[in-house]
Structures are given as C-alpha cells and as structure tokens.
Amino acid sequence: EPRAPRAPPSPPAAVLARIVDLLCFCVSHHSYRIKYFILRNAVLEKVLALLSRRERFLAAGAVRFLRTCLGMKDEFYNRYVIKHALLEPVADAFLRVAGRYNLLHSALLELFEHLWRENLKGLLAALVASPRWEELRRVPYASTFARLLAKHEQNAHWEDEAGGAGLGTAQGVVGGTLSLCAPLDAPAAKRARQAAREEEDGYFSEAAQEPEEPPGAPPEEEGAVDDALAGRPRRIVDYDDDDDDALHIRATSLFRPSAFQQGSGGGEKRLRLELGSWSAPENGGD
C-alpha cells in the first residue's frame, strides 16, 4: 500500500521566534509594504496560531506581534483583526493561562490594557461581543475587563447622544469619532450661526455699557502718570534734575581713566582737588 506523504516537520521553536521578531521589525520599519504581505499571506492568523504552542516564550512572541500591529495606530490592522475575529484566539489563550501569572499571562493582560488605554472603539466592541466575554468578565483578579466594559458603554452613550443631536454616523460621526470634515445638517448649522451671532452681539452690548469715569473725578497727577508709563519706582524725595545732571558730570570726570594716568602723585593730587571742590558747597552752606 502506498504510504501517505508525511507532513513536513515543524521548524524549531527558536527559528519560529526569530521569524516573529523579524515580522515585528518589518511592521515597525516597513509599514507600507508589510501590510499587503500580511493581507495576501494571512500572516496574522498564522502567527496567532502559535498561541497554542507549548513553548510559552513562542506564544508570548505571537502576542508581541499583535501588540506591535495595534501599536502602529493604523486602521488597516484594526479592521483586519475585527474582520477575521482574531481576538477570539487571544481570549482563549488568556482563559487557559488565567491565574498562572507567567510571561504569557502578563503579555495578554498588557494587550487588553492597551485596548482600554488607547480606546480602540472597534476592537472594544468586538471583544465585548465575543462569546468568551462573559468568561473574561468573571476573572476575579483582573479589573481590566470591567474598565473595558465601562469604556465601551461610554463610547456607545456618546454615539447615541451625537446621533440624537443630528450628527449621525453617516454624516458627523465616523467610527465613534466626530468628523470635522462632515457637513452639519441645515437646521443645526443655522442654529450654530444664530448662537454665534447672539454671543457676538452680547459681547459688544456689554462693552458699550461699561461705566465711564464720572465727570467730577479729579485727574491724576502728571508726575504719577509719567512714572507709571516709565515703569520706574518713585523716589522718596524729589530732587531737581539739574542737581542730578551736575552730580553725574562731576562723577564721570572724577573717575575717567585720564585722572589716574598721570605721574606718581598727579592722580592723587587731582583726586583731592576734585573731592575738595565737590564738598566745598556743602561746607559753605553750613
């Protein structure tokens, strides 16, 4: 009897781990070309199949590859994961290792935390709609799934409010996010323009009603206004400007270099003369 052909031997776990690392590098550095390679060759499905392997480091590498794809913040990967229900094997793997606190458990829990932290609305909705969701919610030690459910309900409530205000998903809300390019419907646009016009009219009417200065109020002193405009502190005693100018000229002539560049005793003699002429008026005044 002809024997059935044997299946090719599976590559060693170390080789598969290197391949997964190479794919993570390609996703990070060749984001444009790798997307079409993943789409044509079902790379994500094949990598996530490693979650059922016995080698925990290899299963953790598969989670790391999915985390790298979602960390690119590219809607291509989000839609691909939702379309092919790739969160199902992730949920199954988490339920298998729940309570073991190993490397794979930590990697899966961090992946769910990433969904909550980045608020990936489509993936949150797909996870909550998963048939394994009720089992995930019953995990007693992980509060991550309670936060995921609260975030999903918050997104749904926001979309309902936006739809009730006339900004439906087809016109103003795209994927749970308000689209700035989507046009408002005519009544909403009219109300927005009317509110802006009323706010502008109210602003100018308040400006026109500001109290003016009473006619009998004493005007400010001219010196105080000049000091305020000049930005300098007022002096305690106001001296005449002529005295300040004379003091500045005398000090400049006293300390200029030429006064000290004479012979051995010329500089000191001139300094005494200058100081004597400076203090003479004060002695005469006494």
mmCIF file of C-alpha atoms in Angstrom:
data_model
loop_
_atom_site.group_PDB
_atom_site.id
_atom_site.type_symbol
_atom_site.label_atom_id
_atom_site.label_comp_id
_atom_site.label_asym_id
_atom_site.label_seq_id
_atom_site.Cartn_x
_atom_site.Cartn_y
_atom_site.Cartn_z
ATOM 1 C CA GLU A 1 0.000 0.000 0.000
ATOM 2 C CA PRO A 2 1.301 3.455 -0.807
ATOM 3 C CA ARG A 3 2.051 5.375 2.307
ATOM 4 C CA ALA A 4 0.559 8.796 2.804
ATOM 5 C CA PRO A 5 3.112 11.570 2.486
ATOM 6 C CA ARG A 6 4.343 12.772 5.795
ATOM 7 C CA ALA A 7 3.774 16.319 6.816
ATOM 8 C CA PRO A 8 6.898 18.430 6.738
ATOM 9 C CA PRO A 9 8.497 18.715 10.143
ATOM 10 C CA SER A 10 7.677 21.823 12.092
ATOM 11 C CA PRO A 11 10.518 24.307 12.417
ATOM 12 C CA PRO A 12 12.151 24.513 15.826
ATOM 13 C CA ALA A 13 10.683 26.951 18.316
ATOM 14 C CA ALA A 14 13.829 29.091 18.262
ATOM 15 C CA VAL A 15 13.554 29.555 14.490
ATOM 16 C CA LEU A 16 9.879 30.497 14.770
ATOM 17 C CA ALA A 17 10.730 33.021 17.471
ATOM 18 C CA ARG A 18 13.317 34.625 15.190
ATOM 19 C CA ILE A 19 10.758 34.803 12.374
ATOM 20 C CA VAL A 20 8.252 36.516 14.671
ATOM 21 C CA ASP A 21 10.902 39.039 15.726
ATOM 22 C CA LEU A 22 11.671 39.728 12.071
ATOM 23 C CA LEU A 23 7.984 40.306 11.351
ATOM 24 C CA CYS A 24 7.774 42.758 14.267
ATOM 25 C CA PHE A 25 10.715 44.658 12.798
ATOM 26 C CA CYS A 26 9.070 44.753 9.359
ATOM 27 C CA VAL A 27 5.817 46.093 10.799
ATOM 28 C CA SER A 28 7.686 48.862 12.625
ATOM 29 C CA HIS A 29 10.051 49.912 9.812
ATOM 30 C CA HIS A 30 8.330 48.853 6.565
ATOM 31 C CA SER A 31 4.756 49.681 7.414
ATOM 32 C CA TYR A 32 3.618 50.310 3.830
ATOM 33 C CA ARG A 33 4.817 47.090 2.162
ATOM 34 C CA ILE A 34 4.245 44.728 5.081
ATOM 35 C CA LYS A 35 0.516 45.478 5.121
ATOM 36 C CA TYR A 36 -0.015 43.924 1.694
ATOM 37 C CA PHE A 37 2.207 40.983 2.621
ATOM 38 C CA ILE A 38 0.089 40.357 5.735
ATOM 39 C CA LEU A 39 -3.108 40.696 3.716
ATOM 40 C CA ARG A 40 -2.080 38.279 0.944
ATOM 41 C CA ASN A 41 -0.455 35.623 3.132
ATOM 42 C CA ALA A 42 -2.687 35.645 6.245
ATOM 43 C CA VAL A 43 0.339 36.347 8.416
ATOM 44 C CA LEU A 44 -1.613 37.400 11.494
ATOM 45 C CA GLU A 45 -3.652 34.193 11.520
ATOM 46 C CA LYS A 46 -0.531 32.060 11.193
ATOM 47 C CA VAL A 47 1.322 33.927 13.917
ATOM 48 C CA LEU A 48 -1.603 33.807 16.352
ATOM 49 C CA ALA A 49 -1.797 30.051 15.796
ATOM 50 C CA LEU A 50 1.401 29.918 17.855
ATOM 51 C CA LEU A 51 -0.666 30.758 20.941
ATOM 52 C CA SER A 52 -1.486 27.066 21.254
ATOM 53 C CA ARG A 53 2.171 26.012 21.284
ATOM 54 C CA ARG A 54 3.633 24.514 24.408
ATOM 55 C CA GLU A 55 6.600 26.904 24.428
ATOM 56 C CA ARG A 56 5.435 29.924 26.407
ATOM 57 C CA PHE A 57 8.057 32.268 25.002
ATOM 58 C CA LEU A 58 6.825 31.475 21.495
ATOM 59 C CA ALA A 59 3.209 32.171 22.442
ATOM 60 C CA ALA A 60 4.322 35.430 24.084
ATOM 61 C CA GLY A 61 6.097 36.329 20.830
ATOM 62 C CA ALA A 62 2.807 35.905 18.959
ATOM 63 C CA VAL A 63 1.123 38.303 21.396
ATOM 64 C CA ARG A 64 4.003 40.735 20.922
ATOM 65 C CA PHE A 65 3.489 40.670 17.157
ATOM 66 C CA LEU A 66 -0.208 41.501 17.521
ATOM 67 C CA ARG A 67 0.662 44.228 20.025
ATOM 68 C CA THR A 68 3.148 45.709 17.540
ATOM 69 C CA CYS A 69 0.499 45.799 14.812
ATOM 70 C CA LEU A 70 -2.048 47.502 17.058
ATOM 71 C CA GLY A 71 0.594 49.907 18.363
ATOM 72 C CA MET A 72 1.045 51.328 14.862
ATOM 73 C CA LYS A 73 -2.348 53.083 15.270
ATOM 74 C CA ASP A 74 -3.283 52.105 11.733
ATOM 75 C CA GLU A 75 -6.921 51.418 10.936
ATOM 76 C CA PHE A 76 -5.818 48.722 8.498
ATOM 77 C CA TYR A 77 -4.759 46.419 11.335
ATOM 78 C CA ASN A 78 -7.811 47.237 13.437
ATOM 79 C CA ARG A 79 -10.199 46.394 10.603
ATOM 80 C CA TYR A 80 -8.235 43.258 9.743
ATOM 81 C CA VAL A 81 -8.417 41.957 13.326
ATOM 82 C CA ILE A 82 -12.145 42.700 13.547
ATOM 83 C CA LYS A 83 -12.960 41.178 10.160
ATOM 84 C CA HIS A 84 -11.143 37.894 10.837
ATOM 85 C CA ALA A 85 -12.161 37.684 14.541
ATOM 86 C CA LEU A 86 -8.558 37.460 15.683
ATOM 87 C CA LEU A 87 -9.401 38.440 19.246
ATOM 88 C CA GLU A 88 -11.016 35.027 19.762
ATOM 89 C CA PRO A 89 -7.744 33.051 19.971
ATOM 90 C CA VAL A 90 -6.351 35.785 22.210
ATOM 91 C CA ALA A 91 -9.283 35.420 24.625
ATOM 92 C CA ASP A 92 -8.946 31.620 24.564
ATOM 93 C CA ALA A 93 -5.245 31.836 25.379
ATOM 94 C CA PHE A 94 -5.909 34.197 28.282
ATOM 95 C CA LEU A 95 -8.541 31.904 29.766
ATOM 96 C CA ARG A 96 -6.157 28.943 29.512
ATOM 97 C CA VAL A 97 -3.413 30.690 31.494
ATOM 98 C CA ALA A 98 -5.663 32.647 33.863
ATOM 99 C CA GLY A 99 -4.303 32.604 37.382
ATOM 100 C CA ARG A 100 -0.821 31.332 36.493
ATOM 101 C CA TYR A 101 0.956 34.732 36.482
ATOM 102 C CA ASN A 102 3.530 33.743 33.874
ATOM 103 C CA LEU A 103 5.057 35.543 30.888
ATOM 104 C CA LEU A 104 2.197 34.760 28.517
ATOM 105 C CA HIS A 105 -0.393 35.885 31.058
ATOM 106 C CA SER A 106 1.356 39.237 31.533
ATOM 107 C CA ALA A 107 1.682 39.796 27.773
ATOM 108 C CA LEU A 108 -2.021 39.109 27.190
ATOM 109 C CA LEU A 109 -3.094 41.327 30.077
ATOM 110 C CA GLU A 110 -0.946 44.178 28.747
ATOM 111 C CA LEU A 111 -2.607 43.764 25.340
ATOM 112 C CA PHE A 112 -6.058 44.223 26.889
ATOM 113 C CA GLU A 113 -4.763 47.226 28.840
ATOM 114 C CA HIS A 114 -3.610 48.728 25.544
ATOM 115 C CA LEU A 115 -7.125 48.407 24.113
ATOM 116 C CA TRP A 116 -8.510 50.298 27.104
ATOM 117 C CA ARG A 117 -5.749 52.912 27.252
ATOM 118 C CA GLU A 118 -5.918 53.813 23.552
ATOM 119 C CA ASN A 119 -9.729 53.482 23.458
ATOM 120 C CA LEU A 120 -9.800 51.421 20.248
ATOM 121 C CA LYS A 121 -13.552 51.562 19.828
ATOM 122 C CA GLY A 122 -13.949 48.932 17.124
ATOM 123 C CA LEU A 123 -11.790 46.384 18.927
ATOM 124 C CA LEU A 124 -13.544 47.087 22.228
ATOM 125 C CA ALA A 125 -16.915 46.453 20.610
ATOM 126 C CA ALA A 126 -15.635 43.235 19.016
ATOM 127 C CA LEU A 127 -14.247 41.994 22.331
ATOM 128 C CA VAL A 128 -17.449 42.755 24.240
ATOM 129 C CA ALA A 129 -19.473 40.981 21.526
ATOM 130 C CA SER A 130 -17.214 37.914 21.738
ATOM 131 C CA PRO A 131 -18.800 34.667 23.016
ATOM 132 C CA ARG A 132 -15.941 34.404 25.537
ATOM 133 C CA TRP A 133 -16.657 37.832 27.027
ATOM 134 C CA GLU A 134 -18.731 36.559 29.938
ATOM 135 C CA GLU A 135 -15.923 34.222 30.944
ATOM 136 C CA LEU A 136 -13.435 37.064 30.754
ATOM 137 C CA ARG A 137 -15.616 39.229 32.968
ATOM 138 C CA ARG A 138 -15.732 36.524 35.622
ATOM 139 C CA VAL A 139 -11.956 36.561 36.089
ATOM 140 C CA PRO A 140 -11.863 37.750 39.712
ATOM 141 C CA TYR A 141 -8.409 39.311 39.972
ATOM 142 C CA ALA A 142 -8.347 41.364 36.757
ATOM 143 C CA SER A 143 -10.175 44.693 36.853
ATOM 144 C CA THR A 144 -9.113 45.360 33.267
ATOM 145 C CA PHE A 145 -12.259 43.852 31.793
ATOM 146 C CA ALA A 146 -14.516 45.970 34.000
ATOM 147 C CA ARG A 147 -12.730 49.068 32.709
ATOM 148 C CA LEU A 148 -13.037 47.785 29.142
ATOM 149 C CA LEU A 149 -16.790 47.372 29.547
ATOM 150 C CA ALA A 150 -17.152 50.834 31.113
ATOM 151 C CA LYS A 151 -15.172 52.382 28.253
ATOM 152 C CA HIS A 152 -17.295 50.563 25.667
ATOM 153 C CA GLU A 153 -20.533 51.733 27.307
ATOM 154 C CA GLN A 154 -19.196 55.282 27.446
ATOM 155 C CA ASN A 155 -18.426 55.185 23.716
ATOM 156 C CA ALA A 156 -21.884 53.809 22.929
ATOM 157 C CA HIS A 157 -23.549 56.504 25.056
ATOM 158 C CA TRP A 158 -21.556 59.240 23.319
ATOM 159 C CA GLU A 159 -22.536 57.910 19.895
ATOM 160 C CA ASP A 160 -26.205 57.806 20.917
ATOM 161 C CA GLU A 161 -26.071 61.428 22.087
ATOM 162 C CA ALA A 162 -24.311 62.518 18.906
ATOM 163 C CA GLY A 163 -26.884 60.695 16.784
ATOM 164 C CA GLY A 164 -29.773 62.296 18.701
ATOM 165 C CA ALA A 165 -28.291 65.751 18.105
ATOM 166 C CA GLY A 166 -28.378 65.269 14.337
ATOM 167 C CA LEU A 167 -24.777 64.129 13.923
ATOM 168 C CA GLY A 168 -25.357 60.547 12.854
ATOM 169 C CA THR A 169 -22.672 58.097 11.916
ATOM 170 C CA ALA A 170 -23.271 58.709 8.241
ATOM 171 C CA GLN A 171 -22.835 62.453 8.494
ATOM 172 C CA GLY A 172 -20.985 63.673 11.545
ATOM 173 C CA VAL A 173 -19.622 60.696 13.443
ATOM 174 C CA VAL A 174 -17.266 58.283 11.744
ATOM 175 C CA GLY A 175 -16.274 55.228 13.765
ATOM 176 C CA GLY A 176 -17.327 56.842 17.041
ATOM 177 C CA THR A 177 -15.272 59.982 16.382
ATOM 178 C CA LEU A 178 -16.634 63.359 15.411
ATOM 179 C CA SER A 179 -15.618 64.145 11.845
ATOM 180 C CA LEU A 180 -14.589 67.754 11.323
ATOM 181 C CA CYS A 181 -14.970 67.413 7.572
ATOM 182 C CA ALA A 182 -18.538 66.121 7.682
ATOM 183 C CA PRO A 183 -21.093 68.883 6.979
ATOM 184 C CA LEU A 184 -23.746 69.707 9.527
ATOM 185 C CA ASP A 185 -27.352 69.463 8.546
ATOM 186 C CA ALA A 186 -29.082 72.730 7.660
ATOM 187 C CA PRO A 187 -31.056 73.312 10.915
ATOM 188 C CA ALA A 188 -28.015 72.578 13.071
ATOM 189 C CA ALA A 189 -25.808 74.894 11.024
ATOM 190 C CA LYS A 190 -28.430 77.630 11.215
ATOM 191 C CA ARG A 191 -28.696 77.279 14.992
ATOM 192 C CA ALA A 192 -24.916 77.398 15.343
ATOM 193 C CA ARG A 193 -24.690 80.602 13.305
ATOM 194 C CA GLN A 194 -27.534 82.183 15.275
ATOM 195 C CA ALA A 195 -25.869 81.327 18.606
ATOM 196 C CA ALA A 196 -22.556 82.777 17.429
ATOM 197 C CA ARG A 197 -24.286 85.964 16.265
ATOM 198 C CA GLU A 198 -26.111 86.380 19.589
ATOM 199 C CA GLU A 199 -22.885 85.849 21.523
ATOM 200 C CA GLU A 200 -21.116 88.484 19.449
ATOM 201 C CA ASP A 201 -23.961 90.991 19.899
ATOM 202 C CA GLY A 202 -23.974 90.372 23.644
ATOM 203 C CA TYR A 203 -20.246 90.999 23.851
ATOM 204 C CA PHE A 204 -20.462 94.384 22.121
ATOM 205 C CA SER A 205 -23.512 95.422 24.142
ATOM 206 C CA GLU A 206 -21.666 94.664 27.393
ATOM 207 C CA ALA A 207 -18.673 96.654 26.159
ATOM 208 C CA ALA A 208 -20.923 99.625 25.374
ATOM 209 C CA GLN A 209 -22.493 99.509 28.864
ATOM 210 C CA GLU A 210 -19.200 99.673 30.776
ATOM 211 C CA PRO A 211 -19.253 102.554 33.345
ATOM 212 C CA GLU A 212 -17.311 105.596 32.242
ATOM 213 C CA GLU A 213 -15.277 107.814 34.534
ATOM 214 C CA PRO A 214 -17.504 110.403 36.295
ATOM 215 C CA PRO A 215 -17.021 113.975 35.088
ATOM 216 C CA GLY A 216 -16.174 115.320 38.567
ATOM 217 C CA ALA A 217 -13.380 112.848 39.273
ATOM 218 C CA PRO A 218 -10.029 114.552 39.949
ATOM 219 C CA PRO A 219 -7.477 113.929 37.221
ATOM 220 C CA GLU A 220 -4.368 112.006 38.070
ATOM 221 C CA GLU A 221 -1.219 113.949 38.734
ATOM 222 C CA GLU A 222 1.014 114.337 35.736
ATOM 223 C CA GLY A 223 4.080 113.113 37.597
ATOM 224 C CA ALA A 224 2.361 109.908 38.705
ATOM 225 C CA VAL A 225 1.296 109.154 35.139
ATOM 226 C CA ASP A 226 4.821 109.754 33.846
ATOM 227 C CA ASP A 227 6.301 107.457 36.486
ATOM 228 C CA ALA A 228 3.774 104.728 35.714
ATOM 229 C CA LEU A 229 4.475 104.944 31.990
ATOM 230 C CA ALA A 230 8.215 104.974 32.510
ATOM 231 C CA GLY A 231 7.984 101.835 34.661
ATOM 232 C CA ARG A 232 10.401 103.150 37.314
ATOM 233 C CA PRO A 233 9.862 103.389 41.089
ATOM 234 C CA ARG A 234 9.082 106.790 42.528
ATOM 235 C CA ARG A 235 11.719 108.453 44.701
ATOM 236 C CA ILE A 236 11.079 109.302 48.320
ATOM 237 C CA VAL A 237 12.470 112.829 47.922
ATOM 238 C CA ASP A 238 12.269 114.573 44.543
ATOM 239 C CA TYR A 239 15.453 116.462 43.725
ATOM 240 C CA ASP A 240 15.868 118.849 40.863
ATOM 241 C CA ASP A 241 17.052 117.349 37.614
ATOM 242 C CA ASP A 242 19.820 119.973 37.392
ATOM 243 C CA ASP A 243 21.438 118.630 40.554
ATOM 244 C CA ASP A 244 21.322 115.079 39.154
ATOM 245 C CA ASP A 245 22.956 116.172 35.910
ATOM 246 C CA ALA A 246 25.722 118.071 37.721
ATOM 247 C CA LEU A 247 26.354 115.096 40.002
ATOM 248 C CA HIS A 248 26.589 112.730 37.019
ATOM 249 C CA ILE A 249 29.017 115.018 35.128
ATOM 250 C CA ARG A 250 31.231 115.505 38.198
ATOM 251 C CA ALA A 251 31.353 111.753 38.936
ATOM 252 C CA THR A 252 32.191 110.989 35.305
ATOM 253 C CA SER A 253 35.056 113.472 35.243
ATOM 254 C CA LEU A 254 36.295 112.185 38.598
ATOM 255 C CA PHE A 255 36.583 108.505 37.645
ATOM 256 C CA ARG A 256 37.631 108.762 33.998
ATOM 257 C CA PRO A 257 40.930 106.957 33.275
ATOM 258 C CA SER A 258 42.840 110.153 32.420
ATOM 259 C CA ALA A 259 42.596 111.292 36.043
ATOM 260 C CA PHE A 260 44.765 108.351 37.190
ATOM 261 C CA GLN A 261 47.157 108.071 34.239
ATOM 262 C CA GLN A 262 49.429 110.985 35.277
ATOM 263 C CA GLY A 263 52.748 110.851 37.207
ATOM 264 C CA SER A 264 53.437 109.343 40.588
ATOM 265 C CA GLY A 265 51.479 111.913 42.613
ATOM 266 C CA GLY A 266 49.440 113.718 39.984
ATOM 267 C CA GLY A 267 46.470 111.391 40.181
ATOM 268 C CA GLU A 268 46.147 111.617 43.955
ATOM 269 C CA LYS A 269 46.544 115.416 43.878
ATOM 270 C CA ARG A 270 43.827 115.804 41.289
ATOM 271 C CA LEU A 271 41.556 113.450 43.249
ATOM 272 C CA ARG A 272 41.951 115.646 46.364
ATOM 273 C CA LEU A 273 41.164 118.771 44.315
ATOM 274 C CA GLU A 274 38.067 117.184 42.875
ATOM 275 C CA LEU A 275 36.842 115.995 46.258
ATOM 276 C CA GLY A 276 37.539 119.402 47.773
ATOM 277 C CA SER A 277 35.630 121.245 45.075
ATOM 278 C CA TRP A 278 32.793 118.752 45.432
ATOM 279 C CA SER A 279 32.445 119.207 49.192
ATOM 280 C CA ALA A 280 33.074 122.988 49.181
ATOM 281 C CA PRO A 281 29.436 123.990 48.550
ATOM 282 C CA GLU A 282 28.269 121.780 51.391
ATOM 283 C CA ASN A 283 30.739 123.390 53.841
ATOM 284 C CA GLY A 284 29.791 126.816 52.659
ATOM 285 C CA GLY A 285 26.155 126.040 53.119
ATOM 286 C CA ASP A 286 26.712 125.069 56.727
#
